XYZ file of N, CA, C and O in Angstrom:
488
model
N 18.191 26.085 -3.926
C 18.526 24.668 -3.301
C 17.330 23.895 -3.320
O 16.379 24.520 -3.573
N 17.278 22.349 -3.547
C 16.210 21.370 -3.471
C 16.019 20.964 -2.607
O 16.873 21.041 -1.441
N 14.998 20.861 -2.123
C 14.209 20.448 -0.710
C 13.422 19.397 -0.395
O 12.498 18.996 -1.691
N 13.079 18.505 0.546
C 12.731 17.402 0.456
C 12.571 16.566 1.613
O 13.042 17.017 2.456
N 11.862 15.109 1.625
C 11.637 14.552 2.889
C 11.849 13.206 2.626
O 11.524 12.620 1.424
N 13.040 12.397 3.188
C 12.846 10.916 2.694
C 12.676 9.958 4.201
O 12.946 10.551 5.102
N 11.464 8.830 3.895
C 11.271 8.441 4.966
C 12.791 7.148 4.836
O 12.594 6.089 4.099
N 13.116 7.057 5.954
C 14.402 6.219 6.153
C 13.653 4.775 5.951
O 14.697 4.120 5.266
N 12.638 4.273 6.886
C 11.838 2.878 6.322
C 11.876 2.742 5.199
O 11.408 1.578 4.923
N 11.975 3.511 4.187
C 11.396 3.555 2.574
C 12.772 2.627 1.880
O 12.345 2.102 0.802
N 13.583 2.931 2.324
C 14.587 2.384 1.834
C 15.054 1.110 1.906
O 14.858 0.076 2.866
N 15.318 0.168 0.458
C 15.410 -1.191 0.348
C 17.020 -1.108 1.386
O 17.884 -0.554 1.281
N 16.948 -2.610 1.737
C 18.104 -3.412 2.430
C 19.094 -3.270 1.614
O 18.868 -3.635 0.097
N 20.333 -2.513 1.549
C 21.499 -2.672 0.790
C 21.717 -1.659 0.125
O 22.682 -1.218 -0.904
N 20.220 -0.975 -0.043
C 20.768 0.439 -1.006
C 21.664 1.702 -0.598
O 21.831 1.702 0.810
N 22.415 2.359 -1.140
C 23.423 2.884 -1.408
C 23.076 4.018 -2.324
O 22.990 4.725 -3.347
N 23.174 5.614 -1.389
C 22.818 6.758 -2.411
C 24.293 7.549 -2.249
O 24.846 7.953 -0.987
N 25.092 7.884 -2.989
C 26.159 8.290 -3.021
C 26.474 9.269 -4.143
O 26.071 9.051 -5.104
N 27.765 10.038 -3.938
C 28.376 11.124 -4.633
C 27.270 12.303 -4.820
O 27.331 12.934 -5.583
N 26.517 12.310 -4.249
C 25.369 13.770 -4.035
C 25.128 14.458 -2.667
O 24.446 13.451 -1.761
N 26.044 15.218 -2.140
C 26.244 15.646 -1.320
C 24.371 16.422 -0.853
O 23.949 17.072 -1.037
N 23.827 15.746 0.307
C 22.596 16.164 1.339
C 23.260 16.725 2.457
O 23.817 16.213 3.303
N 22.135 17.168 2.790
C 22.464 18.212 4.339
C 20.953 17.819 4.708
O 19.665 18.052 4.067
N 21.104 16.956 5.760
C 19.875 16.971 6.771
C 19.587 17.990 7.281
O 20.590 18.561 8.171
N 18.604 18.491 7.228
C 17.719 19.958 7.822
C 17.212 19.546 9.073
O 16.941 20.548 9.813
N 16.733 18.484 9.125
C 15.893 17.909 10.316
C 15.704 16.485 10.194
O 15.317 15.770 8.987
N 15.706 15.473 11.471
C 15.279 14.459 11.615
C 14.377 14.412 12.459
O 14.181 14.741 13.635
N 13.355 13.377 12.297
C 12.219 13.404 12.969
C 11.893 11.966 12.990
O 11.935 11.156 12.408
N 11.333 11.155 14.582
C 11.094 10.277 14.436
C 9.782 10.297 15.111
O 9.338 11.053 16.104
N 8.929 9.547 14.509
C 7.133 9.778 14.266
C 6.348 8.429 14.672
O 6.698 7.319 13.959
N 5.346 8.337 15.101
C 4.278 6.899 15.152
C 3.482 7.434 13.898
O 2.425 8.460 13.869
N 2.923 6.690 13.117
C 2.063 6.654 12.503
C 0.877 6.227 12.135
O 0.955 4.824 12.593
N 0.022 7.288 12.311
C -1.339 6.595 12.641
C -2.344 6.323 10.761
O -3.080 5.314 11.534
N -1.534 6.810 10.226
C -2.342 6.380 8.575
C -0.961 5.416 7.698
O -1.319 5.955 6.380
N -0.889 4.616 8.556
C 0.237 3.610 7.832
C -0.608 2.897 6.955
O -1.290 2.039 7.071
N 0.242 2.382 5.974
C -0.229 1.322 5.114
C 0.141 0.016 6.052
O 0.606 -0.146 6.694
N -0.648 -0.937 5.400
C -0.732 -2.285 5.460
C 0.021 -3.157 5.923
O 0.866 -3.197 7.092
N 1.454 -2.742 4.984
C 2.879 -3.286 5.152
C 4.144 -2.295 5.660
O 5.097 -2.553 5.363
N 3.459 -1.527 6.006
C 4.495 -0.019 6.322
C 4.675 0.026 8.078
O 3.524 -0.436 8.989
N 5.734 0.108 8.546
C 5.961 -0.048 9.924
C 5.539 1.213 11.016
O 4.818 2.382 10.054
N 5.074 1.208 11.965
C 4.695 2.016 12.616
C 5.249 3.360 13.164
O 4.610 4.276 13.400
N 6.453 2.875 13.524
C 7.227 4.401 13.435
C 8.068 4.368 12.484
O 8.508 3.459 12.081
N 8.464 5.752 11.960
C 8.682 6.330 11.033
C 9.830 6.832 11.172
O 9.692 8.268 12.254
N 11.262 7.045 10.311
C 12.317 8.256 10.390
C 12.225 9.047 9.256
O 11.853 8.582 8.475
N 11.954 10.293 9.611
C 11.763 11.506 8.391
C 13.111 12.023 8.859
O 13.458 12.755 9.715
N 13.474 12.442 7.024
C 15.053 12.760 7.131
C 14.478 13.924 6.190
O 14.298 13.593 4.597
N 14.420 15.203 6.812
C 14.432 16.774 5.542
C 15.675 16.677 5.199
O 16.642 16.643 5.981
N 15.685 17.426 3.970
C 17.073 17.119 3.313
C 17.058 18.299 2.364
O 16.006 19.065 1.854
N 18.159 19.007 1.920
C 18.162 19.452 0.767
C 19.476 19.131 -0.129
O 20.636 18.612 0.546
N 19.917 20.102 -1.211
C 20.723 19.489 -1.785
C 20.728 20.798 -3.134
O 19.662 21.638 -3.292
N 22.168 20.895 -3.829
C 22.521 21.462 -5.003
C 21.042 21.239 -6.149
O 20.755 19.881 -6.022
N 20.603 22.488 -6.343
C 19.174 22.256 -7.458
C 19.837 21.396 -8.731
O 19.345 20.700 -9.338
N 21.518 21.418 -9.063
C 21.997 20.888 -10.347
C 21.728 19.418 -9.967
O 22.387 18.854 -10.900
N 21.611 19.249 -8.774
C 21.668 17.571 -8.388
C 20.556 16.828 -8.622
O 20.331 15.579 -8.148
N 19.361 17.523 -8.883
C 18.238 16.976 -8.977
C 17.594 15.835 -9.810
O 17.280 15.106 -9.328
N 18.542 15.922 -10.573
C 17.910 14.979 -11.800
C 18.807 13.638 -11.484
O 18.262 12.437 -11.002
N 20.131 13.523 -10.962
C 20.819 12.653 -10.424
C 20.537 12.229 -8.945
O 20.055 11.080 -9.114
N 19.737 12.858 -7.956
C 19.428 12.206 -6.922
C 17.905 11.861 -7.109
O 17.749 10.759 -6.830
N 17.158 12.161 -7.984
C 15.748 11.669 -8.373
C 16.118 9.704 -8.855
O 15.497 9.068 -8.771
N 17.429 10.024 -9.872
C 17.824 8.624 -10.469
C 17.962 7.470 -9.504
O 17.596 6.540 -9.028
N 18.674 8.427 -8.379
C 19.651 7.250 -7.598
C 18.408 6.921 -6.406
O 18.481 5.866 -5.906
N 17.546 7.890 -5.886
C 16.540 7.543 -5.182
C 15.694 6.768 -5.504
O 15.342 5.375 -5.004
N 15.364 6.270 -7.119
C 14.569 5.466 -7.506
C 15.065 4.365 -7.120
O 14.268 3.204 -6.920
N 16.572 3.911 -7.441
C 16.616 2.520 -7.369
C 16.828 2.402 -5.960
O 17.369 1.132 -5.715
N 16.877 3.330 -4.751
C 17.102 2.821 -3.022
C 15.976 2.554 -2.700
O 16.010 2.125 -1.357
N 14.690 2.770 -3.488
C 13.474 2.484 -2.939
C 12.992 1.238 -2.525
O 13.104 0.528 -3.821
N 12.749 0.777 -1.516
C 12.017 -0.467 -1.842
C 10.602 -0.463 -2.411
O 9.871 0.198 -2.972
N 10.253 -1.652 -3.387
C 9.333 -1.504 -4.626
C 8.100 -2.230 -3.933
O 7.021 -1.847 -4.680
N 8.154 -2.477 -2.638
C 7.126 -3.221 -1.937
C 6.614 -1.939 -0.717
O 7.491 -1.505 -0.295
N 5.278 -1.956 -0.430
C 5.124 -1.284 1.123
C 4.358 0.315 0.471
O 4.087 0.832 1.536
N 4.239 0.312 -0.695
C 3.888 1.767 -1.225
C 4.531 2.602 -0.934
O 4.040 3.752 0.005
N 5.876 2.917 -0.879
C 6.790 3.970 -0.695
C 7.079 4.932 -1.410
O 7.196 4.532 -2.861
N 7.402 6.059 -1.214
C 7.680 7.238 -2.256
C 8.676 8.246 -1.560
O 8.429 8.158 -0.460
N 8.977 8.838 -2.131
C 9.755 10.028 -1.563
C 9.431 11.197 -2.712
O 9.174 11.217 -3.779
N 10.174 12.371 -1.964
C 9.634 13.813 -3.129
C 10.763 14.661 -2.454
O 10.896 14.677 -1.552
N 10.855 15.756 -3.297
C 11.593 16.762 -3.603
C 10.915 17.679 -4.276
O 10.082 17.374 -5.572
N 11.322 18.974 -4.101
C 11.043 19.890 -5.114
C 12.023 21.300 -5.284
O 13.264 21.356 -4.145
N 12.148 21.606 -6.088
C 13.083 22.804 -6.838
C 12.311 24.048 -6.619
O 11.204 24.152 -6.638
N 12.939 24.974 -6.998
C 11.984 26.134 -7.093
C 11.076 26.528 -8.124
O 9.825 26.771 -7.999
N 11.339 25.604 -9.525
C 10.225 25.163 -10.054
C 9.631 23.913 -10.695
O 8.743 23.929 -11.438
N 10.270 22.859 -10.024
C 9.664 21.687 -10.263
C 9.394 20.567 -8.958
O 10.039 21.320 -7.716
N 8.684 19.816 -9.169
C 8.557 18.847 -8.150
C 8.986 17.325 -8.878
O 8.752 17.223 -9.652
N 9.407 16.733 -7.853
C 10.037 15.116 -8.153
C 9.115 14.566 -6.995
O 9.193 14.786 -5.823
N 8.466 13.630 -8.000
C 7.955 12.327 -7.074
C 8.497 11.273 -7.381
O 8.280 10.934 -8.261
N 9.207 10.658 -6.364
C 10.043 9.331 -6.722
C 9.792 8.094 -5.725
O 9.219 7.640 -4.755
N 9.438 6.903 -6.693
C 8.834 5.357 -6.506
C 9.910 4.849 -6.778
O 10.998 4.857 -7.493
N 9.850 3.529 -6.462
C 10.987 2.494 -6.808
C 11.075 2.243 -8.156
O 10.060 2.172 -9.039
N 12.168 2.507 -8.921
C 12.328 2.155 -10.662
C 11.202 3.508 -11.290
O 11.191 3.197 -12.530
N 10.581 4.358 -10.580
C 10.160 5.253 -11.646
C 10.327 6.853 -11.160
O 9.921 6.986 -9.952
N 10.178 7.974 -11.643
C 10.341 9.315 -11.526
C 9.115 9.728 -12.259
O 9.009 9.607 -13.044
N 8.619 10.980 -11.441
C 7.528 12.029 -11.940
C 8.356 12.961 -12.012
O 8.793 13.360 -10.575
N 8.390 14.485 -12.806
C 8.607 15.466 -12.369
C 7.978 16.101 -13.084
O 7.447 15.862 -14.502
N 7.338 17.500 -12.990
C 6.761 18.328 -13.497
C 6.653 19.460 -12.995
O 7.185 19.982 -11.994
N 5.983 20.612 -13.722
C 6.271 22.199 -13.062
C 5.586 22.111 -11.636
O 4.133 21.775 -11.710
N 6.349 22.879 -10.871
C 5.295 22.878 -9.220
C 3.678 23.232 -9.659
O 3.771 24.508 -10.292
N 3.151 23.074 -8.984
C 1.730 23.691 -8.785
C 0.750 22.979 -10.190
O -0.424 23.109 -10.443
N 1.231 22.120 -11.374
C 0.658 21.536 -12.373
C 0.020 20.425 -11.666
O 0.252 19.441 -11.155
N -1.661 20.600 -12.079
C -2.435 19.597 -11.659
C -2.577 18.165 -11.806
O -2.206 17.027 -11.446
N -1.791 18.309 -13.570
C -2.112 16.760 -14.388
C -0.315 16.137 -13.724
O -0.866 15.182 -13.902
N 0.508 16.928 -13.650
C 1.685 15.955 -13.130
C 1.371 15.479 -12.146
O 1.972 14.381 -11.951
N 0.923 16.244 -11.193
C 0.485 15.727 -9.959
C -0.369 14.565 -9.921
O -0.174 13.695 -9.052
N -1.612 14.512 -10.510
C -2.519 13.628 -10.661
C -2.162 12.237 -11.404
O -2.245 11.244 -10.723
N -0.864 12.390 -12.068
C -0.662 11.391 -12.904
C 0.370 10.343 -11.475
O 0.178 8.995 -11.251
N 1.217 11.103 -10.905
C 2.224 10.667 -9.991
C 1.372 10.175 -8.751
O 1.494 8.856 -8.398
N -0.060 10.851 -8.564
C -0.925 10.002 -7.466
C -1.621 9.029 -8.189
O -1.429 7.841 -7.223
N -1.969 9.009 -9.194
C -2.391 7.457 -9.333
C -1.415 6.472 -9.763
O -1.883 5.210 -9.267
N -0.324 7.151 -10.144
C 0.878 5.509 -10.122
C 0.792 5.121 -8.563
O 1.124 3.812 -8.007
N 0.899 6.254 -7.397
C 0.985 6.049 -6.075
C 0.025 5.148 -5.752
O 0.395 3.774 -5.172
N -1.323 5.524 -6.027
C -2.288 4.261 -5.815
C -1.821 2.467 -6.417
O -2.375 1.723 -5.739
N -1.256 2.956 -7.488
C -1.330 1.670 -8.006
C -0.350 0.271 -7.510
O -0.029 -0.202 -7.987
N 0.443 1.196 -6.689
C 1.751 0.422 -6.146
C 1.802 0.733 -4.590
O 2.412 -0.117 -3.919
N 0.238 0.761 -4.208
C 0.042 0.751 -2.791
C -0.059 2.020 -1.800
O 0.104 1.661 -0.920
N 0.187 2.834 -2.339
C 0.115 4.084 -1.273
C -1.158 4.267 -0.838
O -2.316 4.367 -1.530
N -1.225 4.736 0.563
C -2.407 4.697 1.131
C -2.757 6.229 0.856
O -2.115 6.979 0.244
N -4.251 6.187 0.515
C -4.850 7.672 -0.236
C -4.513 9.141 0.745
O -3.623 9.739 0.326
N -4.191 8.617 2.012
C -3.945 9.898 2.646
C -2.350 10.017 2.789
O -1.915 11.165 3.477
N -1.399 9.246 2.337
C -0.282 9.554 2.257
C -0.157 10.402 0.896
O 1.632 10.819 0.475
N -0.570 10.499 -0.059
C -0.753 11.049 -1.510
C -0.692 12.519 -1.244
O -1.321 13.227 -1.895
N 0.255 13.116 -0.128
C 0.023 14.721 -0.230
C 1.149 15.324 0.038
O 1.831 16.335 0.471
N 2.527 14.966 -0.932
C 3.449 16.247 -0.995
C 2.970 17.392 -1.318
O 1.997 17.521 -1.736
N 3.755 18.141 -0.827
C 3.922 19.643 -1.307
C 3.946 19.963 -2.771
O 4.313 18.884 -4.145
N 2.981 20.809 -3.333
C 2.963 21.116 -4.489
C 4.255 21.394 -5.019
O 5.175 21.989 -5.841
C-alpha cells in the first residue's frame, strides 16, 4: 500500500480525483503557525492509503488537481519510492535518495513553498 497526506485546501476549485480508490486513514484539522503568505491559517489534513499499483495514476491526477499558486504540494510513498507532487509537476525517486529529494525541494522553493514545509517523509 502507498501512504500519503493531502491538504484539502491545496486543491484547486473544481478539481476532481476519480477512478482511484483512496482510503482515508486519518482526518485532522490544524492551525498552521508556519504557513506561507498565501496559505490559509487552518488546514484539513487527509492521510490516505491506496494500492501501490495506482501510484503513477494517482500522482498524475493529483498534479492536475493541485492549485498552482500558494506554494502547495502533496506527497506519498510506496515501500520503494517517494512521490512529491506539485501542480503539473511530479517528482518520483527511490526512498531515501538525497538527490531526488533535493531536486523536489529546489522546485518547491521556486514555486513558493515555505522552507519549513519542505519536510515530507523520505
